[in-house]
Tab-separated table of C-alpha atoms and ligand atoms in Angstrom:
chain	number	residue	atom	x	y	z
A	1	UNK	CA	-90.521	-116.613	110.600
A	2	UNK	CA	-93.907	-116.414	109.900
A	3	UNK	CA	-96.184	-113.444	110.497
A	4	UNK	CA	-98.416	-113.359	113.509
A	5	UNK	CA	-100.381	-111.349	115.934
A	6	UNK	CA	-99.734	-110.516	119.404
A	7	UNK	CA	-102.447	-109.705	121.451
A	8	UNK	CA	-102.004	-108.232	125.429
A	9	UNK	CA	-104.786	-109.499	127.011
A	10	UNK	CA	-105.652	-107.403	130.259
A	11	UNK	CA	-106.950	-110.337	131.976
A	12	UNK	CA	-106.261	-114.403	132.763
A	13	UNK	CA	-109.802	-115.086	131.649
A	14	UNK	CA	-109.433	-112.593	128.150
A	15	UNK	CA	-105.825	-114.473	127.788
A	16	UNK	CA	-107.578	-118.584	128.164
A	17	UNK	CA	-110.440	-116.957	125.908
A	18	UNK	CA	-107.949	-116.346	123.038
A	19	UNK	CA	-106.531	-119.666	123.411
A	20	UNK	CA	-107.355	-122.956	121.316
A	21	UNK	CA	-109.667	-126.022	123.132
A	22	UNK	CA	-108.709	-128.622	120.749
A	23	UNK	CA	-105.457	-131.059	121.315
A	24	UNK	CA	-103.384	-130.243	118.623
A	25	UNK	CA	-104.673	-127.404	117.769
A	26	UNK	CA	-101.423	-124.457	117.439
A	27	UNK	CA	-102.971	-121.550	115.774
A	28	UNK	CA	-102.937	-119.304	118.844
A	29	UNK	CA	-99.922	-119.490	121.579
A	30	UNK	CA	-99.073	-118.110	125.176
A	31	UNK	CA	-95.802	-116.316	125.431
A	32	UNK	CA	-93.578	-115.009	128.242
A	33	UNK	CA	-90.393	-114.118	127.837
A	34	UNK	CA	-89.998	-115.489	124.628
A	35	UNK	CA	-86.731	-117.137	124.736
A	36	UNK	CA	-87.936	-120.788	124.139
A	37	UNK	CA	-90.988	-119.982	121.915
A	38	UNK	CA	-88.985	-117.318	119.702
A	39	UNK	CA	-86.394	-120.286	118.906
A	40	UNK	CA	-89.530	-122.761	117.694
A	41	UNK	CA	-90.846	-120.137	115.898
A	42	UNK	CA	-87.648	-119.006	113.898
A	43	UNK	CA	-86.884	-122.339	113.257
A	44	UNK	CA	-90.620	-123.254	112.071
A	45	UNK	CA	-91.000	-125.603	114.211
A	46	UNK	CA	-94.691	-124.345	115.128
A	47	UNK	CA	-96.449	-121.423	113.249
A	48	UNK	CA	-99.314	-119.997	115.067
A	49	UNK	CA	-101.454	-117.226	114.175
A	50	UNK	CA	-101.927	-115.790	117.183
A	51	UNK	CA	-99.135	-114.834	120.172
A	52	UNK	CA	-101.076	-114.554	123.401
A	53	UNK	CA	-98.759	-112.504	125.874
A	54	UNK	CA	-98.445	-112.926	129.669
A	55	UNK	CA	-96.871	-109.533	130.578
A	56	UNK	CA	-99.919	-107.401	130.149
A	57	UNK	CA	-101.580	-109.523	133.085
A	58	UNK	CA	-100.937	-107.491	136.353
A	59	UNK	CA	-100.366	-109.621	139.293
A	60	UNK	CA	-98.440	-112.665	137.547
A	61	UNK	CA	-94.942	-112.043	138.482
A	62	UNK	CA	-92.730	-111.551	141.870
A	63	UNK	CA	-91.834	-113.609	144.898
A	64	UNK	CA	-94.505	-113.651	147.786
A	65	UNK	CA	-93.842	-115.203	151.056
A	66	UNK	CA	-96.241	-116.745	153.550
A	67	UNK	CA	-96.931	-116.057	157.150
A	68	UNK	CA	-96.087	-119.730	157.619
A	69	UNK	CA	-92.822	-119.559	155.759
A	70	UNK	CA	-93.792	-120.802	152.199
A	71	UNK	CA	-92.821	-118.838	148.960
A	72	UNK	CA	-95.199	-118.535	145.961
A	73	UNK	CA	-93.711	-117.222	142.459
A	74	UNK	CA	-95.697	-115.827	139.963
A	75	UNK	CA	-95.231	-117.624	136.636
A	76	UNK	CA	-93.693	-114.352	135.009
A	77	UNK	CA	-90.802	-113.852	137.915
A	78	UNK	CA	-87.612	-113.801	135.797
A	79	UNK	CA	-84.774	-116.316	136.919
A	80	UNK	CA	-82.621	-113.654	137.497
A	81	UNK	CA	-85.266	-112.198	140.074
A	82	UNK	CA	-85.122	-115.733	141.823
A	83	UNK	CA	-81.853	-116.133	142.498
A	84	UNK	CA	-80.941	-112.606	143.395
A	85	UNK	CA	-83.380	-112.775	146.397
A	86	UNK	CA	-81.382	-113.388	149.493
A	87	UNK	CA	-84.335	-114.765	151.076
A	88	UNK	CA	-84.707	-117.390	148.136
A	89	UNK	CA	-81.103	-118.395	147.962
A	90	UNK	CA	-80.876	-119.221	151.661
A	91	UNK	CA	-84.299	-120.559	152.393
A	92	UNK	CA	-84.655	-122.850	149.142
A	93	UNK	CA	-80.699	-122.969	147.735
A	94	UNK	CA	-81.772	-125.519	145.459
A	95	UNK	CA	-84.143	-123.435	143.304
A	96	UNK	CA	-81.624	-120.578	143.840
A	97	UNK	CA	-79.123	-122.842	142.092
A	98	UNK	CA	-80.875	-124.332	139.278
A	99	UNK	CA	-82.571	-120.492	138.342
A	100	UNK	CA	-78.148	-119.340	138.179
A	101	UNK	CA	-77.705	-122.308	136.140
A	102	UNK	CA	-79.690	-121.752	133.433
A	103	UNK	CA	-78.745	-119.954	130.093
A	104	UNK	CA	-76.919	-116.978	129.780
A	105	UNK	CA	-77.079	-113.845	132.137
A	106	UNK	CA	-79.070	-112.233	129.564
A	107	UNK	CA	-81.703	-115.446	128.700
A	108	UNK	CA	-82.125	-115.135	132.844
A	109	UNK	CA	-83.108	-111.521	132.649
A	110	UNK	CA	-86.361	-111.799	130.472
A	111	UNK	CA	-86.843	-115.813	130.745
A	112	UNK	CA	-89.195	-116.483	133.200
A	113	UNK	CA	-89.959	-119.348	135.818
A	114	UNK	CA	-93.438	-120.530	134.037
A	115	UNK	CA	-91.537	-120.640	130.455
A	116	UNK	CA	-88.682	-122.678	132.016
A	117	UNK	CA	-90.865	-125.325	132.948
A	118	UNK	CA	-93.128	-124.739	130.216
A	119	UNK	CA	-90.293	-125.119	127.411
A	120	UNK	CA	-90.399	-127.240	124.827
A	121	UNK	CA	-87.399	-130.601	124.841
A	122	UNK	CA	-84.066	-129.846	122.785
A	123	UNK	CA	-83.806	-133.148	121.108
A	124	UNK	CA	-81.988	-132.790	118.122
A	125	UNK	CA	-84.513	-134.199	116.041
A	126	UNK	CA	-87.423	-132.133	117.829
A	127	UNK	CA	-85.310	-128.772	117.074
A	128	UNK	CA	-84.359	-130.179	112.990
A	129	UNK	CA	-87.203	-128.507	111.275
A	130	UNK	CA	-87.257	-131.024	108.749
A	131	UNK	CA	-87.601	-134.240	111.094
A	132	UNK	CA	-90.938	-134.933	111.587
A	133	UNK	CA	-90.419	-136.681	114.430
A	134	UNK	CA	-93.102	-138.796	117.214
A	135	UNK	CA	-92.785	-135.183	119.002
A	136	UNK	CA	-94.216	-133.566	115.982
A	137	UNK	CA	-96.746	-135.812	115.105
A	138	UNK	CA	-94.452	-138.379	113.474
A	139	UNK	CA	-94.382	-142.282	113.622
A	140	UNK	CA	-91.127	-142.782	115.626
A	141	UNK	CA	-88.874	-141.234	117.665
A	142	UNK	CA	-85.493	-141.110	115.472
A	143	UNK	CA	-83.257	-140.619	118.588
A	144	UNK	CA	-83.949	-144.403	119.835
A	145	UNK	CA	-81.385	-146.154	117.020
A	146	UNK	CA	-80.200	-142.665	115.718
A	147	UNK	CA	-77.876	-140.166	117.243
A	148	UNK	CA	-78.972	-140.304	121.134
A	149	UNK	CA	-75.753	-139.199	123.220
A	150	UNK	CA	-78.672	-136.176	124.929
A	151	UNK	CA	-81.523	-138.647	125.410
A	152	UNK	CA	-83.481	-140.277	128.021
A	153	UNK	CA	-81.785	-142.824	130.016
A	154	UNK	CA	-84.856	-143.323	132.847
A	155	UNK	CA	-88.559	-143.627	131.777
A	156	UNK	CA	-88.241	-143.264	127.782
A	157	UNK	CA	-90.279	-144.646	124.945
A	158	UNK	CA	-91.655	-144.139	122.923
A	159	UNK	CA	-89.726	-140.934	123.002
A	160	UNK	CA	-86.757	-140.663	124.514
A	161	UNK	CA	-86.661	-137.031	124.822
A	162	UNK	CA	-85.246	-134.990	128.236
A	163	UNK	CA	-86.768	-132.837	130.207
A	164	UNK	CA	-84.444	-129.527	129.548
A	165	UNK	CA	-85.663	-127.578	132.578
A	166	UNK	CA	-83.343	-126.935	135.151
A	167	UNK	CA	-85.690	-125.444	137.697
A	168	UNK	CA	-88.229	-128.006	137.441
A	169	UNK	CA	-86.127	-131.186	139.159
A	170	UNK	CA	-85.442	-128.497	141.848
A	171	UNK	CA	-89.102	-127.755	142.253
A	172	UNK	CA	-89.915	-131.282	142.305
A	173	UNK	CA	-87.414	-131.991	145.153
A	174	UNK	CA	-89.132	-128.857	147.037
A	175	UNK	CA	-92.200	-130.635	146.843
A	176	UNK	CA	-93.660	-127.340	145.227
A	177	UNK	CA	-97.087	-126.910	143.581
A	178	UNK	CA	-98.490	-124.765	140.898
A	179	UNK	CA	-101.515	-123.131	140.096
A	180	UNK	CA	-103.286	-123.858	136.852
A	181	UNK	CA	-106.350	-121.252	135.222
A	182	UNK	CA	-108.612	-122.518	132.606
A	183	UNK	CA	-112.075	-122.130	131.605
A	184	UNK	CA	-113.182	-123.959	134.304
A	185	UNK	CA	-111.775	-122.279	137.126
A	186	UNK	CA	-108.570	-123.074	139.116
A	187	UNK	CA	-106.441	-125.996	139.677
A	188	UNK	CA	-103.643	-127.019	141.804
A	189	UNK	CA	-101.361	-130.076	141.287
A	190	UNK	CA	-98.334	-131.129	142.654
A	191	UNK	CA	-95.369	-130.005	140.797
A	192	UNK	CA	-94.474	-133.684	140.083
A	193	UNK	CA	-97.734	-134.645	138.854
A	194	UNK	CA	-97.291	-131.537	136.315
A	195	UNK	CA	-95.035	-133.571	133.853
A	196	UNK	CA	-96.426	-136.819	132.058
A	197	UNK	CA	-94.076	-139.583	130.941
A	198	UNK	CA	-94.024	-140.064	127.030
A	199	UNK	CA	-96.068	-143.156	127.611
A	200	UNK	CA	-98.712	-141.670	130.181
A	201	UNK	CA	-100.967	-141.097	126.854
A	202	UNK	CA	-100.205	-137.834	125.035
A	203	UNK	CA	-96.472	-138.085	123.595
A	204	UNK	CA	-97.146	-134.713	121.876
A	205	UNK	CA	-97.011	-132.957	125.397
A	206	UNK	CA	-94.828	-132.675	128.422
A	207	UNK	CA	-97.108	-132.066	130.841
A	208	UNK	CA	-100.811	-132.005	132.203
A	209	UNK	CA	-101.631	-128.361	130.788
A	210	UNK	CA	-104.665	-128.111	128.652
A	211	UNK	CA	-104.442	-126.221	125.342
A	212	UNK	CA	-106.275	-123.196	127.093
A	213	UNK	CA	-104.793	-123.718	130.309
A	214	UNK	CA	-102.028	-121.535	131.896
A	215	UNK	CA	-99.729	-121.943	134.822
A	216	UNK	CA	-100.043	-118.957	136.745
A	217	UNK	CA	-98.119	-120.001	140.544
A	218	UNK	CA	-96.049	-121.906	141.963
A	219	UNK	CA	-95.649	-122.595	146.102
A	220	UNK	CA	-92.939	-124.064	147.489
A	221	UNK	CA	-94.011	-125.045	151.045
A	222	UNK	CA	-91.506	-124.150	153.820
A	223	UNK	CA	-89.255	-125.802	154.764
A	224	UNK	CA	-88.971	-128.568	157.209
A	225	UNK	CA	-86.682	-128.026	161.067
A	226	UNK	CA	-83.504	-129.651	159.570
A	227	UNK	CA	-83.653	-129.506	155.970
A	228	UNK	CA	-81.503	-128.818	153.600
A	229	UNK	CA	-81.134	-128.792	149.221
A	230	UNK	CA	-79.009	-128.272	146.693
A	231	UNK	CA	-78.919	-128.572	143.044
A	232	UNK	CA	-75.516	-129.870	140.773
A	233	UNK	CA	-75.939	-130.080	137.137
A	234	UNK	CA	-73.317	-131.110	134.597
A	235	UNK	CA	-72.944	-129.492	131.230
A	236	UNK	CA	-70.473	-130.327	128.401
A	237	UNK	CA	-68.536	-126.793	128.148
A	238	UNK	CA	-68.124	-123.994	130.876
A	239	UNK	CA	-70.119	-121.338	128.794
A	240	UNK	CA	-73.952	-121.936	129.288
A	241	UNK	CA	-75.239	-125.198	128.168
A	242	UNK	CA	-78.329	-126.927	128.481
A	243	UNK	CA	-77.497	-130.243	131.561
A	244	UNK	CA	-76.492	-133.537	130.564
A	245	UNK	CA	-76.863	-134.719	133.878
A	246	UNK	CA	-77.994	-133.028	137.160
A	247	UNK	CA	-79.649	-133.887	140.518
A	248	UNK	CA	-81.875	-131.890	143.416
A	249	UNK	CA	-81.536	-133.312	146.631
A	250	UNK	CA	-83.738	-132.308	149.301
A	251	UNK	CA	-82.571	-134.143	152.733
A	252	UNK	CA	-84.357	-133.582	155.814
A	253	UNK	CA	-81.540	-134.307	159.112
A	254	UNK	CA	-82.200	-134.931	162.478
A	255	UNK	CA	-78.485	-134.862	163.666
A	256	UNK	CA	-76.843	-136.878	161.232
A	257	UNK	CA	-80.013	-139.207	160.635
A	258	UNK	CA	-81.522	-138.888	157.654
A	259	UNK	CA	-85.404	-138.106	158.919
A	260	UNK	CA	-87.088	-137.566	154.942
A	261	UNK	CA	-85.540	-137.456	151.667
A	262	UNK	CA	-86.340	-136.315	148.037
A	263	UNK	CA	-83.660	-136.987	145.041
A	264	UNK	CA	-85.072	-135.559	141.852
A	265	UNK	CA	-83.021	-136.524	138.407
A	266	UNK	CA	-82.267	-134.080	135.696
A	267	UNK	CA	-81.506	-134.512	132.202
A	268	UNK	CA	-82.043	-138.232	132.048
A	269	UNK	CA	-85.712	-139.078	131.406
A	270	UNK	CA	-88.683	-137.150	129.895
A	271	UNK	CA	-89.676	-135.430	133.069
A	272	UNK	CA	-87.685	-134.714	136.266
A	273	UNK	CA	-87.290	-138.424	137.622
A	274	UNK	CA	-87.693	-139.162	141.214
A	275	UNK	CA	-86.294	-141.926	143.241
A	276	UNK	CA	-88.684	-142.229	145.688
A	277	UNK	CA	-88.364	-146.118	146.249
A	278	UNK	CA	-84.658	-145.193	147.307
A	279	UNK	CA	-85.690	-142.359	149.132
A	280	UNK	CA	-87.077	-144.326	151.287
A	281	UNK	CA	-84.494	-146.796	151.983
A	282	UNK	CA	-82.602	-143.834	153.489
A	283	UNK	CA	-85.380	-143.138	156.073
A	284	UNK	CA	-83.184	-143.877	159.412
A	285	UNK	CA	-80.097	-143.921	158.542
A	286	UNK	CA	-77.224	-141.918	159.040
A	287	UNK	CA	-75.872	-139.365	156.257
A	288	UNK	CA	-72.342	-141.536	155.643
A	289	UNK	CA	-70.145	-143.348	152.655
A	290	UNK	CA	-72.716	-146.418	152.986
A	291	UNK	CA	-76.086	-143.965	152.488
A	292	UNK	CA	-74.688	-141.655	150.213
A	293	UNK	CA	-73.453	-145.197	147.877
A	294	UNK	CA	-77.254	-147.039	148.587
A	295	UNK	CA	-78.526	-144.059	147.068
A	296	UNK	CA	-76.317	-143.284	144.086
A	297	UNK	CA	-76.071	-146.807	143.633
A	298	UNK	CA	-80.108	-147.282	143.821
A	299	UNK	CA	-81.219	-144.069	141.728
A	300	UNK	CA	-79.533	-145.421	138.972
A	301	UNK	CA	-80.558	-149.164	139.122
A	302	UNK	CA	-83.003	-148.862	136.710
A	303	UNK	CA	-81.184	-146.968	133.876
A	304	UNK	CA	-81.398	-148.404	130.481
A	305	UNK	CA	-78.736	-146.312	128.454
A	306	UNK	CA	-79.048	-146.127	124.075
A	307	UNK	CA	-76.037	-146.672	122.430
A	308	UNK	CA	-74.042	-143.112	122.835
A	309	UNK	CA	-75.167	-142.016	126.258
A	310	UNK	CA	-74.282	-144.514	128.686
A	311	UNK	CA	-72.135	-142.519	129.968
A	312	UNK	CA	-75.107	-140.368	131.805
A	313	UNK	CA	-75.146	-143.977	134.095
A	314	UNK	CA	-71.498	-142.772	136.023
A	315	UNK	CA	-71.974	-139.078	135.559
A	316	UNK	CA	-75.176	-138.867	137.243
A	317	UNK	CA	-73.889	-141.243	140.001
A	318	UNK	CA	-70.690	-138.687	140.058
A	319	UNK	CA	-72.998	-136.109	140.658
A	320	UNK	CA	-75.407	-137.786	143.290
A	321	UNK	CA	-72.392	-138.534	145.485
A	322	UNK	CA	-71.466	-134.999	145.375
A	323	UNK	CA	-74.636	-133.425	146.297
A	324	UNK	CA	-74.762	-135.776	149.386
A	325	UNK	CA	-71.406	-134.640	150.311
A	326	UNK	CA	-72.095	-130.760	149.514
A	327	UNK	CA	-75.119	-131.382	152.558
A	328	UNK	CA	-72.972	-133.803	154.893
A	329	UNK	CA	-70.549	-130.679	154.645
A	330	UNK	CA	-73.423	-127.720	155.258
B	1	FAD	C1	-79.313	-120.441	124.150
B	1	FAD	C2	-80.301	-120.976	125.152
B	1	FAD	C3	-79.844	-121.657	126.261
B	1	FAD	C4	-80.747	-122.157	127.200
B	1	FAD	N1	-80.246	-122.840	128.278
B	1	FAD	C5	-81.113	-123.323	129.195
B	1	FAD	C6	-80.611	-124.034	130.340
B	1	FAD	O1	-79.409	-124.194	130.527
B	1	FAD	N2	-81.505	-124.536	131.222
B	1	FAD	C7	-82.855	-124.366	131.067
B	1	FAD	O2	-83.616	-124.823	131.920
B	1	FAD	N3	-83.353	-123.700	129.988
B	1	FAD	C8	-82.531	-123.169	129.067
B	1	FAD	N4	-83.024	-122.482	127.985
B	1	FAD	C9	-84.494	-122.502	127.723
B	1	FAD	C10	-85.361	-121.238	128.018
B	1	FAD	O3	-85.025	-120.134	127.264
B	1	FAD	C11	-85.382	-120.813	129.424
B	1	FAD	O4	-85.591	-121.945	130.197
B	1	FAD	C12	-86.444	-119.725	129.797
B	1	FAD	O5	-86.688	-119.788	131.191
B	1	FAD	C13	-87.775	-119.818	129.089
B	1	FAD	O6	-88.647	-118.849	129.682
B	1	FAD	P1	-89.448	-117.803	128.790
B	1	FAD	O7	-90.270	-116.975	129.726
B	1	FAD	O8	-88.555	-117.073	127.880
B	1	FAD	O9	-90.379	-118.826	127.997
B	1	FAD	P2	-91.190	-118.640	126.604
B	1	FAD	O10	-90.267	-118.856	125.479
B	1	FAD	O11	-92.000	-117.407	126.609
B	1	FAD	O12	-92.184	-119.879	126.758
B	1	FAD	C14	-91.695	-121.197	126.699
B	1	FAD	C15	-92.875	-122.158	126.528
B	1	FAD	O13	-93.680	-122.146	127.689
B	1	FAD	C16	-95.008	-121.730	127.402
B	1	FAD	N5	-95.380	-120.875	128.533
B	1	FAD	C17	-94.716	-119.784	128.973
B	1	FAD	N6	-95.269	-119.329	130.109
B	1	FAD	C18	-96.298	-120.156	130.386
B	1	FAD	C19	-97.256	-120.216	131.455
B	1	FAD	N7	-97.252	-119.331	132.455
B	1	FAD	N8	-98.184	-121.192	131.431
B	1	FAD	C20	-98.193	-122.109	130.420
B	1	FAD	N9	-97.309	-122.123	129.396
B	1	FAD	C21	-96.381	-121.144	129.389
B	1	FAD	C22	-94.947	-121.030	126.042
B	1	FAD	O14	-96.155	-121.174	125.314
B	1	FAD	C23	-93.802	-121.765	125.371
B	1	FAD	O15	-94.235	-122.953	124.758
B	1	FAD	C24	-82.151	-121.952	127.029
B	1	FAD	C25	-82.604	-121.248	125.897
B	1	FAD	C26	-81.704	-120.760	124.978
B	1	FAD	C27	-82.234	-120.021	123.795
C-alpha cells in the first residue's frame, strides 16, 4: 500500500476544504470505516495522498427520530447500530434486514451506512489491479463478452457493473433521502436520484456526489397507515457474501388491496433498479397468486442477461415471489 496522510478534520467545511474539485482528480479521499476504501487501497486500485476522515466530525453518526415519525441516520451510524435498534427493525424491517445482511459481524461493527452506499462495485475486473477497465478510465468494460456470471442484467452498458450495496435498494424502496455538504452549501436528493446509470454521463462514478461533496444524512420518511417492507437477498454460500440477487419491497395495504407499492432490485443493474411502471399496475388490486405473478413476471420483463448470468432472470423472480408472500403472511 502506498503511504498517505490522514488528516481529522474538526469540521464538515475543514473536511470538503481538504478535498479535490476536479473530476478525476484522487489525490485526497474521504474515509469512514474503512472497510471498502482499505480493500482499493491495498489492492492499488486508487492511491491518494491524502485520507480525509469522517470520525473526528461530531454530530455525523446515530439514529434520530422525528416528532412526525421519520428516522434520520447520520452517515457514520455503523450497520450494526441500525439493526440492533428495536425501533428501526420494527418501524422500517427492510433497512433492518439489508444492514444484518451485509458482511461479516465484524465488517458491520465499524462499516458504516454512508460507506455502504458510498462503496465502490466488486466487478472482478474493477477489483484486478491490473485491468484497466471503462471503470478505471479504460476503453471497455471487459465483463460484457468476458467472465460476467456477477454483472448487470437491468440498465447496463457501457458497464455492466452492480450496485454491491445492500442497504441502498432498501433505502430506495423507503423512499429515503440524503443530505449532501459541499462548498456550496447543502443539498437534498432523493435517495433514488443519488445513483446514476453507467450511461447517465459519468461511467467513472456511481452516483451524483461531487469530488468535494459528502453525504452526511439520510431520512427515511415514516411510514404510511398500512405499510409494510422487507428485504430478501440471495448469496452463493451461507458465510457472508456480497448478493447475487435481492429485492426491497415496500407495499402499502388497505385490507388486502394493494393502496401504493415500491419494488427496488438488487444486484442486477448498476444502481438499485426500480420497477415503478409495474408498481403501478398493482395500484388496486388485491395482494394474491395473480399480483404477486404480474409483478415478478413484469420486474423482470426487461432483463437482458450476458452469457453466464442468466440465471439472475429466475432467481430474482424466486425471490420477488417470496417477498410478496413474506408480507401477504405479516
Ligand atoms: C469481505 C467483505 C464483504 C462485504 N460484504 C458486503 C455485503 O454483503 N453487502 C454490502 O452492501 N457491502 C459489503 N461489503 C462492503 C463494505 O465494506 C460495507 O458495505 C461497509 O458498509 C462500507 O462502509 P465503510 O464505512 O467501511 O466505508 P469506507 O470504506 O470508509 O468508504 C467506502 C467508500 O465510500 C466513501 N464514503 C464513505 N463515507 C462517505 C460519506 N459520508 N460521503 C461520501 N462518501 C463516503 C469513501 O470515500 C469510499 O470510497 C463488504 C466488504 C468486505 C471487505
Amino acid at each position: 500500500m502506498k503511504a498517505f496522510e490522514m488528516r481529522l478534520p474538526a469540521s464538515l467545511e475543514e473536511a470538503i476544504a481538504l478535498l479535490p474539485t476536479a473530476e478525476g482528480d484522487e489525490s485526497s479521499r474521504l474515509v469512514a470505516g474503512g472497510q471498502d476504501l482499505l480493500t482499493e487501497l491495498k489492492h492499488h486500485l486508487v492511491e491518494p495522498e491524502r485520507l480525509v476522515n469522517l470520525k473526528s466530525i461530531p454530530g455525523l453518526a446515530g439514529a434520530t427520530w422525528g416528532s412526525d415519525g421519520s428516522l434520520t441516520l447520520g452517515a457514520l451510524t455503523t450497520l450494526q447500530d441500525i439493526y440492533e435498534d428495536e425501533r428501526i427493525v420494527t418501524t422500517f424491517p427492510a433497512l433492518a434486514e439489508a444492514a444484518r445482511s451485509v458482511a461479516s459481524p465484524q465488517i458491520r461493527a465499524v462499516g458504516t451506512i454512508g460507506g455502504n452506499l458510498n462503496q465502490r462495485p466488486r466487478c472482478w475486473y474493477y477489483r484486478a489491479e491490473e485491468m484497466v477497465c471503462l471503470k478505471k478510465g479504460g476503453r471497455e468494460c471487459f465483463s460484457q463478452f468476458g467472465r460476467n456470471k456477477y454483472n448487470a442484467i437491468l440498465g447496463a452498458g457501457p458497464s455492466w457493473i452492480v450496485h454491491p450495496s445492500d442497504t441502498a435498494p432498501a433505502l430506495v424502496a423507503l423512499n429515503a433521502s440524503v443530505e449532501i455538504v459541499g462548498p456550496n452549501g447543502k443539498r437534498t436528493s432523493s435517495m433514488q436520484d443519488y445513483f446514476t446509470l453507467p450511461s447517465s454521463g459519468n461511467v467513472l462514478r456511481e452516483t451524483t456526489l461531487a469530488p468535494n461533496e459528502v453525504l452526511t444524512r439520510i431520512t427515511i420518511p415514516a411510514p404510511a397507515k398500512g405499510s409494510k417492507s422487507t428485504y430478501l437477498k440471495f448469496k452463493e454460500r451461507s458465510s457472508y457474501d456480497f448478493a447475487v440477487g435481492a429485492v426491497a419491497l415496500n407495499l402499502t395495504l388497505d385490507g388486502r388491496k394493494i393502496t401504493a407499492a415500491r419494488i427496488v432490485l438488487g444486484a442486477v443493474a448498476p444502481t438499485p433498479w426500480r420497477v415503478e411502471e409495474v408498481e403501478a399496475r398493482l395500484i388496486g388490486r388485491d395482494l394474491n397468486d395473480e399480483t404477486i405473478e404480474l409483478a415478478r413476471e413484469g420486474a423482470l420483463a426487461g432483463a437482458a442477461p450476458l452469457s453466464e448470468n442468466g440465471y439472475k432472470v429466475p432467481l430474482t423472480k424466486g425471490l420477488i415471489t417470496r417477498a410478496f408472500r413474506a408480507i401477504s403472511r405479516s
